[in-house]
mmCIF file of N, CA and C in Angstrom:
data_model
loop_
_atom_site.group_PDB
_atom_site.id
_atom_site.type_symbol
_atom_site.label_atom_id
_atom_site.label_comp_id
_atom_site.label_asym_id
_atom_site.label_seq_id
_atom_site.Cartn_x
_atom_site.Cartn_y
_atom_site.Cartn_z
ATOM 1 N N SER A 2 101.536 -87.022 -47.449
ATOM 2 C CA SER A 2 100.698 -87.446 -46.331
ATOM 3 C C SER A 2 101.261 -86.883 -45.025
ATOM 4 N N HIS A 3 100.449 -86.935 -43.998
ATOM 5 C CA HIS A 3 100.848 -86.433 -42.679
ATOM 6 C C HIS A 3 102.057 -87.196 -42.147
ATOM 7 N N ALA A 4 102.032 -88.516 -42.257
ATOM 8 C CA ALA A 4 103.139 -89.333 -41.751
ATOM 9 C C ALA A 4 104.429 -89.032 -42.504
ATOM 10 N N THR A 5 104.341 -88.851 -43.800
ATOM 11 C CA THR A 5 105.521 -88.542 -44.607
ATOM 12 C C THR A 5 106.119 -87.206 -44.193
ATOM 13 N N LYS A 6 105.257 -86.217 -43.953
ATOM 14 C CA LYS A 6 105.742 -84.901 -43.513
ATOM 15 C C LYS A 6 106.400 -84.996 -42.144
ATOM 16 N N MET A 7 105.831 -85.802 -41.226
ATOM 17 C CA MET A 7 106.412 -85.957 -39.894
ATOM 18 C C MET A 7 107.789 -86.614 -39.982
ATOM 19 N N LEU A 8 107.910 -87.617 -40.828
ATOM 20 C CA LEU A 8 109.217 -88.263 -41.002
ATOM 21 C C LEU A 8 110.220 -87.292 -41.617
ATOM 22 N N ALA A 9 109.781 -86.490 -42.564
ATOM 23 C CA ALA A 9 110.656 -85.485 -43.164
ATOM 24 C C ALA A 9 111.078 -84.455 -42.121
ATOM 25 N N PHE A 10 110.167 -84.090 -41.222
ATOM 26 C CA PHE A 10 110.474 -83.153 -40.145
ATOM 27 C C PHE A 10 111.547 -83.727 -39.224
ATOM 28 N N LEU A 11 111.398 -84.992 -38.837
ATOM 29 C CA LEU A 11 112.401 -85.640 -37.987
ATOM 30 C C LEU A 11 113.757 -85.717 -38.680
ATOM 31 N N ALA A 12 113.739 -86.052 -39.955
ATOM 32 C CA ALA A 12 114.989 -86.128 -40.713
ATOM 33 C C ALA A 12 115.648 -84.759 -40.805
ATOM 34 N N ALA A 13 114.871 -83.709 -41.060
ATOM 35 C CA ALA A 13 115.415 -82.347 -41.144
ATOM 36 C C ALA A 13 115.972 -81.916 -39.794
ATOM 37 N N LEU A 14 115.284 -82.274 -38.740
ATOM 38 C CA LEU A 14 115.730 -81.922 -37.393
ATOM 39 C C LEU A 14 117.079 -82.558 -37.074
ATOM 40 N N THR A 15 117.206 -83.840 -37.336
ATOM 41 C CA THR A 15 118.465 -84.519 -37.014
ATOM 42 C C THR A 15 119.575 -84.121 -37.977
ATOM 43 N N ALA A 16 119.253 -83.837 -39.233
ATOM 44 C CA ALA A 16 120.271 -83.375 -40.187
ATOM 45 C C ALA A 16 120.778 -81.995 -39.798
ATOM 46 N N SER A 17 119.891 -81.144 -39.311
ATOM 47 C CA SER A 17 120.291 -79.801 -38.889
ATOM 48 C C SER A 17 121.285 -79.868 -37.745
ATOM 49 N N ARG A 18 121.134 -80.837 -36.887
ATOM 50 C CA ARG A 18 122.050 -81.006 -35.750
ATOM 51 C C ARG A 18 123.472 -81.231 -36.239
ATOM 52 N N ARG A 19 123.607 -81.921 -37.346
ATOM 53 C CA ARG A 19 124.939 -82.248 -37.855
ATOM 54 C C ARG A 19 125.577 -81.092 -38.617
ATOM 55 N N ARG A 20 124.769 -80.154 -39.161
ATOM 56 C CA ARG A 20 125.356 -79.101 -39.981
ATOM 57 C C ARG A 20 125.397 -77.730 -39.290
ATOM 58 N N THR A 21 124.934 -77.669 -38.042
ATOM 59 C CA THR A 21 124.964 -76.416 -37.292
ATOM 60 C C THR A 21 125.550 -76.688 -35.917
ATOM 61 N N ASP A 22 125.483 -75.701 -35.046
ATOM 62 C CA ASP A 22 125.918 -75.903 -33.661
ATOM 63 C C ASP A 22 124.883 -76.684 -32.867
ATOM 64 N N GLY A 23 123.868 -77.167 -33.526
ATOM 65 C CA GLY A 23 122.833 -77.952 -32.865
ATOM 66 C C GLY A 23 121.518 -77.223 -32.748
ATOM 67 N N TRP A 24 121.541 -75.882 -32.787
ATOM 68 C CA TRP A 24 120.313 -75.095 -32.683
ATOM 69 C C TRP A 24 119.811 -74.761 -34.061
ATOM 70 N N VAL A 25 118.533 -74.986 -34.290
ATOM 71 C CA VAL A 25 117.939 -74.673 -35.584
ATOM 72 C C VAL A 25 116.581 -74.004 -35.350
ATOM 73 N N PRO A 26 116.317 -72.896 -36.037
ATOM 74 C CA PRO A 26 115.020 -72.240 -35.876
ATOM 75 C C PRO A 26 113.879 -73.147 -36.337
ATOM 76 N N VAL A 27 112.822 -73.181 -35.556
ATOM 77 C CA VAL A 27 111.653 -73.991 -35.914
ATOM 78 C C VAL A 27 111.102 -73.537 -37.262
ATOM 79 N N SER A 28 111.167 -72.240 -37.529
ATOM 80 C CA SER A 28 110.657 -71.731 -38.810
ATOM 81 C C SER A 28 111.439 -72.304 -39.988
ATOM 82 N N ARG A 29 112.739 -72.523 -39.819
ATOM 83 C CA ARG A 29 113.541 -73.115 -40.897
ATOM 84 C C ARG A 29 113.124 -74.566 -41.149
ATOM 85 N N LEU A 30 112.898 -75.304 -40.076
ATOM 86 C CA LEU A 30 112.437 -76.687 -40.231
ATOM 87 C C LEU A 30 111.096 -76.730 -40.949
ATOM 88 N N ALA A 31 110.190 -75.836 -40.554
ATOM 89 C CA ALA A 31 108.866 -75.795 -41.190
ATOM 90 C C ALA A 31 109.000 -75.509 -42.683
ATOM 91 N N GLU A 32 109.869 -74.565 -43.017
ATOM 92 C CA GLU A 32 110.072 -74.210 -44.426
ATOM 93 C C GLU A 32 110.674 -75.375 -45.207
ATOM 94 N N GLU A 33 111.680 -76.044 -44.628
ATOM 95 C CA GLU A 33 112.324 -77.175 -45.305
ATOM 96 C C GLU A 33 111.344 -78.293 -45.617
ATOM 97 N N VAL A 34 110.424 -78.533 -44.691
ATOM 98 C CA VAL A 34 109.493 -79.654 -44.827
ATOM 99 C C VAL A 34 108.226 -79.261 -45.577
ATOM 100 N N GLY A 35 107.930 -77.956 -45.608
ATOM 101 C CA GLY A 35 106.726 -77.502 -46.282
ATOM 102 C C GLY A 35 105.486 -77.594 -45.426
ATOM 103 N N ILE A 36 105.654 -77.272 -44.140
ATOM 104 C CA ILE A 36 104.512 -77.274 -43.218
ATOM 105 C C ILE A 36 104.380 -75.890 -42.589
ATOM 106 N N ALA A 37 103.237 -75.635 -41.992
ATOM 107 C CA ALA A 37 103.013 -74.373 -41.302
ATOM 108 C C ALA A 37 103.879 -74.315 -40.041
ATOM 109 N N LYS A 38 104.288 -73.102 -39.661
ATOM 110 C CA LYS A 38 105.087 -72.943 -38.444
ATOM 111 C C LYS A 38 104.336 -73.463 -37.224
ATOM 112 N N ALA A 39 103.029 -73.225 -37.189
ATOM 113 C CA ALA A 39 102.233 -73.702 -36.048
ATOM 114 C C ALA A 39 102.297 -75.225 -35.933
ATOM 115 N N THR A 40 102.273 -75.896 -37.072
ATOM 116 C CA THR A 40 102.387 -77.361 -37.075
ATOM 117 C C THR A 40 103.750 -77.785 -36.548
ATOM 118 N N ALA A 41 104.797 -77.109 -36.991
ATOM 119 C CA ALA A 41 106.148 -77.441 -36.534
ATOM 120 C C ALA A 41 106.261 -77.283 -35.021
ATOM 121 N N TYR A 42 105.701 -76.208 -34.472
ATOM 122 C CA TYR A 42 105.745 -76.007 -33.024
ATOM 123 C C TYR A 42 104.967 -77.099 -32.291
ATOM 124 N N ARG A 43 103.818 -77.497 -32.843
ATOM 125 C CA ARG A 43 103.039 -78.592 -32.231
ATOM 126 C C ARG A 43 103.851 -79.880 -32.221
ATOM 127 N N TRP A 44 104.532 -80.167 -33.327
ATOM 128 C CA TRP A 44 105.327 -81.393 -33.406
ATOM 129 C C TRP A 44 106.509 -81.350 -32.448
ATOM 130 N N VAL A 45 107.132 -80.195 -32.279
ATOM 131 C CA VAL A 45 108.234 -80.064 -31.312
ATOM 132 C C VAL A 45 107.712 -80.389 -29.913
ATOM 133 N N ARG A 46 106.562 -79.811 -29.550
ATOM 134 C CA ARG A 46 105.978 -80.099 -28.228
ATOM 135 C C ARG A 46 105.631 -81.578 -28.092
ATOM 136 N N ALA A 47 105.067 -82.161 -29.128
ATOM 137 C CA ALA A 47 104.693 -83.579 -29.082
ATOM 138 C C ALA A 47 105.926 -84.458 -28.924
ATOM 139 N N LEU A 48 106.991 -84.139 -29.641
ATOM 140 C CA LEU A 48 108.228 -84.912 -29.504
ATOM 141 C C LEU A 48 108.780 -84.820 -28.083
ATOM 142 N N ALA A 49 108.812 -83.610 -27.548
ATOM 143 C CA ALA A 49 109.308 -83.421 -26.185
ATOM 144 C C ALA A 49 108.449 -84.181 -25.181
ATOM 145 N N ASP A 50 107.135 -84.152 -25.381
ATOM 146 C CA ASP A 50 106.208 -84.832 -24.468
ATOM 147 C C ASP A 50 106.394 -86.345 -24.470
ATOM 148 N N THR A 51 106.864 -86.896 -25.594
ATOM 149 C CA THR A 51 107.066 -88.345 -25.672
ATOM 150 C C THR A 51 108.457 -88.768 -25.209
ATOM 151 N N GLY A 52 109.283 -87.793 -24.830
ATOM 152 C CA GLY A 52 110.613 -88.131 -24.339
ATOM 153 C C GLY A 52 111.715 -88.038 -25.380
ATOM 154 N N PHE A 53 111.383 -87.592 -26.599
ATOM 155 C CA PHE A 53 112.412 -87.403 -27.619
ATOM 156 C C PHE A 53 113.399 -86.352 -27.109
ATOM 157 N N PRO A 54 114.702 -86.591 -27.284
ATOM 158 C CA PRO A 54 115.701 -85.654 -26.735
ATOM 159 C C PRO A 54 115.774 -84.344 -27.514
ATOM 160 N N ILE A 55 114.846 -83.440 -27.250
ATOM 161 C CA ILE A 55 114.761 -82.164 -27.941
ATOM 162 C C ILE A 55 114.564 -81.062 -26.903
ATOM 163 N N VAL A 56 115.221 -79.936 -27.139
ATOM 164 C CA VAL A 56 115.109 -78.787 -26.245
ATOM 165 C C VAL A 56 114.645 -77.602 -27.070
ATOM 166 N N TYR A 57 113.675 -76.865 -26.564
ATOM 167 C CA TYR A 57 113.167 -75.672 -27.242
ATOM 168 C C TYR A 57 113.614 -74.438 -26.474
ATOM 169 N N ASP A 58 114.197 -73.476 -27.181
ATOM 170 C CA ASP A 58 114.631 -72.216 -26.593
ATOM 171 C C ASP A 58 113.665 -71.127 -27.023
ATOM 172 N N GLU A 59 112.811 -70.703 -26.110
ATOM 173 C CA GLU A 59 111.755 -69.750 -26.451
ATOM 174 C C GLU A 59 112.276 -68.403 -26.965
ATOM 175 N N PRO A 60 113.314 -67.810 -26.339
ATOM 176 C CA PRO A 60 113.782 -66.498 -26.837
ATOM 177 C C PRO A 60 114.225 -66.498 -28.302
ATOM 178 N N THR A 61 114.803 -67.611 -28.753
ATOM 179 C CA THR A 61 115.284 -67.670 -30.141
ATOM 180 C C THR A 61 114.368 -68.470 -31.055
ATOM 181 N N SER A 62 113.344 -69.108 -30.492
ATOM 182 C CA SER A 62 112.439 -69.991 -31.249
ATOM 183 C C SER A 62 113.211 -71.066 -32.003
ATOM 184 N N ALA A 63 114.229 -71.601 -31.340
ATOM 185 C CA ALA A 63 115.066 -72.631 -31.951
ATOM 186 C C ALA A 63 114.989 -73.910 -31.123
ATOM 187 N N VAL A 64 115.293 -75.012 -31.779
ATOM 188 C CA VAL A 64 115.321 -76.306 -31.108
ATOM 189 C C VAL A 64 116.709 -76.912 -31.221
ATOM 190 N N HIS A 65 116.975 -77.824 -30.310
ATOM 191 C CA HIS A 65 118.272 -78.484 -30.245
ATOM 192 C C HIS A 65 118.026 -79.947 -29.923
ATOM 193 N N THR A 66 118.729 -80.829 -30.606
ATOM 194 C CA THR A 66 118.683 -82.243 -30.254
ATOM 195 C C THR A 66 120.041 -82.629 -29.697
ATOM 196 N N HIS A 67 120.061 -83.653 -28.908
ATOM 197 C CA HIS A 67 121.310 -84.084 -28.303
ATOM 198 C C HIS A 67 122.225 -84.726 -29.331
ATOM 199 N N ARG A 68 123.504 -84.591 -29.118
ATOM 200 C CA ARG A 68 124.505 -85.185 -30.016
ATOM 201 C C ARG A 68 124.246 -86.681 -30.153
ATOM 202 N N GLY A 69 124.352 -87.157 -31.372
ATOM 203 C CA GLY A 69 124.184 -88.582 -31.618
ATOM 204 C C GLY A 69 122.770 -89.007 -31.983
ATOM 205 N N VAL A 70 121.810 -88.086 -31.890
ATOM 206 C CA VAL A 70 120.435 -88.438 -32.262
ATOM 207 C C VAL A 70 120.364 -88.604 -33.773
ATOM 208 N N ARG A 71 119.787 -89.679 -34.211
ATOM 209 C CA ARG A 71 119.660 -89.972 -35.637
ATOM 210 C C ARG A 71 118.223 -90.338 -35.948
ATOM 211 N N CYS A 72 117.844 -90.110 -37.174
ATOM 212 C CA CYS A 72 116.525 -90.529 -37.638
ATOM 213 C C CYS A 72 116.764 -91.443 -38.819
ATOM 214 N N GLY A 73 116.579 -92.723 -38.629
ATOM 215 C CA GLY A 73 116.796 -93.670 -39.711
ATOM 216 C C GLY A 73 115.544 -94.475 -39.970
ATOM 217 N N LEU A 74 115.368 -94.841 -41.191
ATOM 218 C CA LEU A 74 114.213 -95.642 -41.568
ATOM 219 C C LEU A 74 114.689 -96.951 -42.157
ATOM 220 N N VAL A 75 113.989 -98.004 -41.829
ATOM 221 C CA VAL A 75 114.257 -99.303 -42.440
ATOM 222 C C VAL A 75 113.032 -99.633 -43.276
ATOM 223 N N LEU A 76 113.235 -99.709 -44.563
ATOM 224 C CA LEU A 76 112.126 -100.017 -45.460
ATOM 225 C C LEU A 76 112.158 -101.491 -45.817
ATOM 226 N N GLN A 77 111.005 -102.115 -45.775
ATOM 227 C CA GLN A 77 110.899 -103.524 -46.109
ATOM 228 C C GLN A 77 109.847 -103.693 -47.190
ATOM 229 N N SER A 78 110.067 -104.684 -48.010
ATOM 230 C CA SER A 78 109.054 -104.992 -49.006
ATOM 231 C C SER A 78 107.895 -105.726 -48.337
ATOM 232 N N ARG A 79 106.773 -105.778 -49.018
ATOM 233 C CA ARG A 79 105.621 -106.491 -48.460
ATOM 234 C C ARG A 79 105.955 -107.951 -48.191
ATOM 235 N N ASP A 80 106.809 -108.554 -49.012
ATOM 236 C CA ASP A 80 107.175 -109.958 -48.814
ATOM 237 C C ASP A 80 107.932 -110.156 -47.502
ATOM 238 N N GLN A 81 108.720 -109.173 -47.098
ATOM 239 C CA GLN A 81 109.495 -109.297 -45.873
ATOM 240 C C GLN A 81 108.638 -109.098 -44.632
ATOM 241 N N THR A 82 107.549 -108.382 -44.729
ATOM 242 C CA THR A 82 106.737 -108.078 -43.557
ATOM 243 C C THR A 82 105.594 -109.058 -43.352
ATOM 244 N N HIS A 83 105.268 -109.852 -44.342
ATOM 245 C CA HIS A 83 104.149 -110.802 -44.232
ATOM 246 C C HIS A 83 104.683 -112.220 -44.393
ATOM 247 N N HIS A 84 104.925 -112.874 -43.288
ATOM 248 C CA HIS A 84 105.448 -114.244 -43.345
ATOM 249 C C HIS A 84 104.354 -115.231 -43.115
#
């Protein structure tokens, strides 16, 4: 689904920060998640527009997130969410 791909994109973005110098090509993120490069670029712009700490470097087509940025999910069962 679209939401699942977006979450995978965020996870790949923050994981890349930990295994590189912080810069990761947008094309690599798109490939890791299985989305079109155009979609990845749209999501980078959308994240930046919402205030997510992401920087895009046009000459290298790479993105960078600030140190310490994490993408974590808390999953709850239906019983926990419906009281």
